[in-house]
PDB file of C-alpha atoms in Angstrom:
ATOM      1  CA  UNK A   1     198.876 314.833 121.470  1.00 89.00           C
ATOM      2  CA  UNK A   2     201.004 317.261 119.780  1.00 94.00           C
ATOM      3  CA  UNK A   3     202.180 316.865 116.440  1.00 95.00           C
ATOM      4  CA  UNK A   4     205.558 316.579 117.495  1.00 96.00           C
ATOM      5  CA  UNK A   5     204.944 314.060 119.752  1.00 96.00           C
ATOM      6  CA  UNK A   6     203.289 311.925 116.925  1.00 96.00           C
ATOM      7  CA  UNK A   7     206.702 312.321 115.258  1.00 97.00           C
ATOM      8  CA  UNK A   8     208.602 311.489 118.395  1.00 97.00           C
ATOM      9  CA  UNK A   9     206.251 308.243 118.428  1.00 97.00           C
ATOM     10  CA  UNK A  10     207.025 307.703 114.776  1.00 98.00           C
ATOM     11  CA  UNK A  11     210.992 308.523 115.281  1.00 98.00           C
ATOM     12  CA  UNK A  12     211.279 305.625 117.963  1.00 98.00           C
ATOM     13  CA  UNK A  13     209.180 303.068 116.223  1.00 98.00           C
ATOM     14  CA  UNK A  14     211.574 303.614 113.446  1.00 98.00           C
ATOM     15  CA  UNK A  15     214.571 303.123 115.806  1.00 98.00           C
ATOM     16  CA  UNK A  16     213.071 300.267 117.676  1.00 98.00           C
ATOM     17  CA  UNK A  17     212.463 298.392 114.100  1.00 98.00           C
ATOM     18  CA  UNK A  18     215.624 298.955 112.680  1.00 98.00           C
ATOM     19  CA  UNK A  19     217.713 297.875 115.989  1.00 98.00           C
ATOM     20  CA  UNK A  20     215.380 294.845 115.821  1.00 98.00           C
ATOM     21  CA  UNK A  21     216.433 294.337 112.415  1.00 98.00           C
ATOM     22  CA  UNK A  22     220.322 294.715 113.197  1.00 98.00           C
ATOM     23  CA  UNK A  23     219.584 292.127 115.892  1.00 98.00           C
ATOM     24  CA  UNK A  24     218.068 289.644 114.323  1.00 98.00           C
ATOM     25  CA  UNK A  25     220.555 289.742 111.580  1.00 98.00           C
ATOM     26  CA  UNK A  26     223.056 288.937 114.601  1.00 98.00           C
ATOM     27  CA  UNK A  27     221.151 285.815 115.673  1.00 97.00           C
ATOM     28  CA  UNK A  28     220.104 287.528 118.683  1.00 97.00           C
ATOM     29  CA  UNK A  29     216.475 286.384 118.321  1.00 97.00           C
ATOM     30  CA  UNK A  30     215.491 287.534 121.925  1.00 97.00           C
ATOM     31  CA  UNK A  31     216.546 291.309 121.394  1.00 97.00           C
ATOM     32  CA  UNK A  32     214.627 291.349 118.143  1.00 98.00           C
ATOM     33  CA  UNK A  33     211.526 290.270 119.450  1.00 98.00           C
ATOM     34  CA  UNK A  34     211.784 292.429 122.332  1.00 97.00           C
ATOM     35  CA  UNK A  35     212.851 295.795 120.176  1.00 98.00           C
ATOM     36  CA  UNK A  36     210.165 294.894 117.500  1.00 98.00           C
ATOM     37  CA  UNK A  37     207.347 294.622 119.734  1.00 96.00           C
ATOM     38  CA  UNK A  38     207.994 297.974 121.126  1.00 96.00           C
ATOM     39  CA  UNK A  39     208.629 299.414 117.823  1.00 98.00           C
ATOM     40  CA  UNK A  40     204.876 298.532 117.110  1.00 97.00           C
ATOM     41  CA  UNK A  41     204.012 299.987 120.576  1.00 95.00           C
ATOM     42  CA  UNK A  42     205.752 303.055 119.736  1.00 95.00           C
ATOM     43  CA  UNK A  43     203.868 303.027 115.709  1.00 97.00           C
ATOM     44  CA  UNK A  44     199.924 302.590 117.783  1.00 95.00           C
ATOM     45  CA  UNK A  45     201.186 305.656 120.091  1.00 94.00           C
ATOM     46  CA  UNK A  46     202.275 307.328 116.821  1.00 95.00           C
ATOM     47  CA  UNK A  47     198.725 306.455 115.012  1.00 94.00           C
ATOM     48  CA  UNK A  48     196.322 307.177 117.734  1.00 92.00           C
ATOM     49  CA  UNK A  49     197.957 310.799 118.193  1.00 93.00           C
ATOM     50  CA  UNK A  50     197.282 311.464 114.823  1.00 93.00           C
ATOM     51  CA  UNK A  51     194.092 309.911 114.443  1.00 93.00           C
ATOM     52  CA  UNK A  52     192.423 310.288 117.613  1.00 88.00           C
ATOM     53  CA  UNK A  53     194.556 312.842 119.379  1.00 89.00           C
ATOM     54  CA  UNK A  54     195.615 310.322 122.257  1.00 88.00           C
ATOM     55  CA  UNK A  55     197.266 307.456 122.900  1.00 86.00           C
ATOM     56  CA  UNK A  56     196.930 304.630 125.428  1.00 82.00           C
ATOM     57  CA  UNK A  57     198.625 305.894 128.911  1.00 76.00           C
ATOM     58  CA  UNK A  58     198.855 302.292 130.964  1.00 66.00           C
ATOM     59  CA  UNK A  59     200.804 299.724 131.057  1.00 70.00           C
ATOM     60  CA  UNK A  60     197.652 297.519 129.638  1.00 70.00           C
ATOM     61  CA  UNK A  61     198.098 297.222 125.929  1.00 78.00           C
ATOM     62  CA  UNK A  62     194.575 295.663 125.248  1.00 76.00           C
ATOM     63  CA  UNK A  63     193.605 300.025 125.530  1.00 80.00           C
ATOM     64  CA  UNK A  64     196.164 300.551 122.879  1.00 85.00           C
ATOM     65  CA  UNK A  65     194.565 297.522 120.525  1.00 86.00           C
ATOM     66  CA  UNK A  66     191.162 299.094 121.567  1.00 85.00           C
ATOM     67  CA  UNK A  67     192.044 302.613 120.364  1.00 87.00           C
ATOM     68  CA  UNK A  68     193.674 301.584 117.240  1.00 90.00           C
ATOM     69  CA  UNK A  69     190.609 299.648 116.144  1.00 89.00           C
ATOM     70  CA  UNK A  70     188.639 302.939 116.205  1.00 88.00           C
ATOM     71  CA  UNK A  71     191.500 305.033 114.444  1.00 92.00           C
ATOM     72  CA  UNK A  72     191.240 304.592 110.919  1.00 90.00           C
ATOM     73  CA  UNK A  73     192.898 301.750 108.134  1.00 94.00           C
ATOM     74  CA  UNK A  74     196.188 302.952 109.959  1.00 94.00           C
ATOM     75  CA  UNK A  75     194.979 301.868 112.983  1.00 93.00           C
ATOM     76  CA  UNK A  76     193.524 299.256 112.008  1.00 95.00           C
ATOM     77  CA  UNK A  77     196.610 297.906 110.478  1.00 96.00           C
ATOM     78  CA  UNK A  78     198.911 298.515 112.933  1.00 95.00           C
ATOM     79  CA  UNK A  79     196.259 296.652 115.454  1.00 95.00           C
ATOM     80  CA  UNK A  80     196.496 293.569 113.533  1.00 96.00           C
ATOM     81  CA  UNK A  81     200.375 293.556 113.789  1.00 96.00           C
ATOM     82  CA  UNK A  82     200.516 294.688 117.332  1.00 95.00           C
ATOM     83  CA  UNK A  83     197.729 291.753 118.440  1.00 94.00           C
ATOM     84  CA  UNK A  84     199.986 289.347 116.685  1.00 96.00           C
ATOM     85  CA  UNK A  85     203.007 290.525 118.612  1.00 96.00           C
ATOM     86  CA  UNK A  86     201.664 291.127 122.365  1.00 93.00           C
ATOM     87  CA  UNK A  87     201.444 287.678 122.941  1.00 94.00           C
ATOM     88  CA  UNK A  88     205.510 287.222 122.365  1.00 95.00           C
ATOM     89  CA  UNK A  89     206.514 290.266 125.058  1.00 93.00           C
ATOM     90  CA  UNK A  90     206.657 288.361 128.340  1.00 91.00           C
ATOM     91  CA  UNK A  91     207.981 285.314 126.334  1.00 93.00           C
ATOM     92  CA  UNK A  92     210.639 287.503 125.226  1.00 94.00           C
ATOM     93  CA  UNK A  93     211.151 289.540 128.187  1.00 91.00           C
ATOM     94  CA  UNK A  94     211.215 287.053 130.892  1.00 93.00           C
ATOM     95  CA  UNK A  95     210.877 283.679 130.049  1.00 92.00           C
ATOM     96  CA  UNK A  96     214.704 281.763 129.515  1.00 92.00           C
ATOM     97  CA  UNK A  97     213.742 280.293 127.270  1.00 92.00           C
ATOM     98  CA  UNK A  98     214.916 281.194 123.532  1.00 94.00           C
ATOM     99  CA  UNK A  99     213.109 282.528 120.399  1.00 97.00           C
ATOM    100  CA  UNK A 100     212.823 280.453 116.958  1.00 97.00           C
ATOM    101  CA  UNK A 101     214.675 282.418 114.566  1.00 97.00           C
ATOM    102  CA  UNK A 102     211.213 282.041 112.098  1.00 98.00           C
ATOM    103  CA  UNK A 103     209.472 283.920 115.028  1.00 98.00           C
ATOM    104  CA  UNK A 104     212.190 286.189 115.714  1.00 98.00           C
ATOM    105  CA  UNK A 105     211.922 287.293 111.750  1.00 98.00           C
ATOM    106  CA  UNK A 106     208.286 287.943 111.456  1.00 98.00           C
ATOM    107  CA  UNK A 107     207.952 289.814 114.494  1.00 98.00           C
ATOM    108  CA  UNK A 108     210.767 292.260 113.145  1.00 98.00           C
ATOM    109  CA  UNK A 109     208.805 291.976 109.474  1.00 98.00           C
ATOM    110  CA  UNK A 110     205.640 293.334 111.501  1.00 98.00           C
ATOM    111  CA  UNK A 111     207.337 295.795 113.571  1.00 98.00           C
ATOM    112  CA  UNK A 112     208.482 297.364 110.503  1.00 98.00           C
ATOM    113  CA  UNK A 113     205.690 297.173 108.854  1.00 98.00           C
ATOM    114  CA  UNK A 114     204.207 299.380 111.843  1.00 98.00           C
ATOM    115  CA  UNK A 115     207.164 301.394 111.903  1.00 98.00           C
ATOM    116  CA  UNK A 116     206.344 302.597 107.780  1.00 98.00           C
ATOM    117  CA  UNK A 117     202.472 303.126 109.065  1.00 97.00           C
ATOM    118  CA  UNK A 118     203.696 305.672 111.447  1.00 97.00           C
ATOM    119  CA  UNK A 119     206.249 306.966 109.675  1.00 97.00           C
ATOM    120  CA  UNK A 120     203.646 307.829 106.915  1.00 95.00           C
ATOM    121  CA  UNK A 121     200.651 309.216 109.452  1.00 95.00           C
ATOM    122  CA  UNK A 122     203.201 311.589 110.907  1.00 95.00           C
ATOM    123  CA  UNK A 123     204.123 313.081 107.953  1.00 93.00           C
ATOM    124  CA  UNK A 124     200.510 313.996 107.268  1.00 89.00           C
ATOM    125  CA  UNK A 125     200.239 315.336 110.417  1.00 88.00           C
ATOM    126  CA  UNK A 126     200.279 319.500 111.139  1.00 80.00           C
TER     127      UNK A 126
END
């Protein structure tokens, strides 16, 4: 990966995170979850360019947990955040049923937790 590309990753984990943040702040506990789990996609995609100089290209995330536990404190970080979320994406993506606003909030905390992690690695990288 370029390092433009790890920016890229960075620039939409940022956007994810703060949309999830807007959205949660609107009650709208399903579109948080949803926008802050791919906002800590979008921060391992954004750490494992810079780190390892790939990121995970299916649509199975366990590669993406896999790489980031090989790519550094960053990584590592950002692994225990995106482990915590995984498990939420089908319920908030196609299950009816409806999010607790406690779960809602700490998925948006993580995501932008992730989203300052990439933010940070992709300003290091050249």
């Amino acid at each position: 990966m370029t390092a433009a590309q790890v920016r890229a990753y960075a620039a939409k984990s940022q956007e994810f995170a703060e949309a999830a943040a807007s959205d949660l702040d609107a009650g709208r506990n399903i579109a948080a979850t949803s926008l802050a789990i791919h906002a800590a996609i979008n921060a391992a995609d954004a750490v494992c360019g810079a780190r390892l100089g790939k990121r995970s290209g299916g649509d199975d995330h366990d590669q993406a947990l896999s790489l980031l536990q090989v790519a550094g404190t960053d990584g590592a970080e950002v692994e225990r955040h995106l482990r915590r979320l995984l498990p939420l994406k089908t319920k908030a993506e196609y299950d009816p049923d409806d999010i607790a606003a406690s779960v809602a909030k700490r998925a948006v905390e993580r995501a932008l937790q992730c989203a300052a992690i990439a933010r940070r690695v992709a300003v290091s990288v050249r």
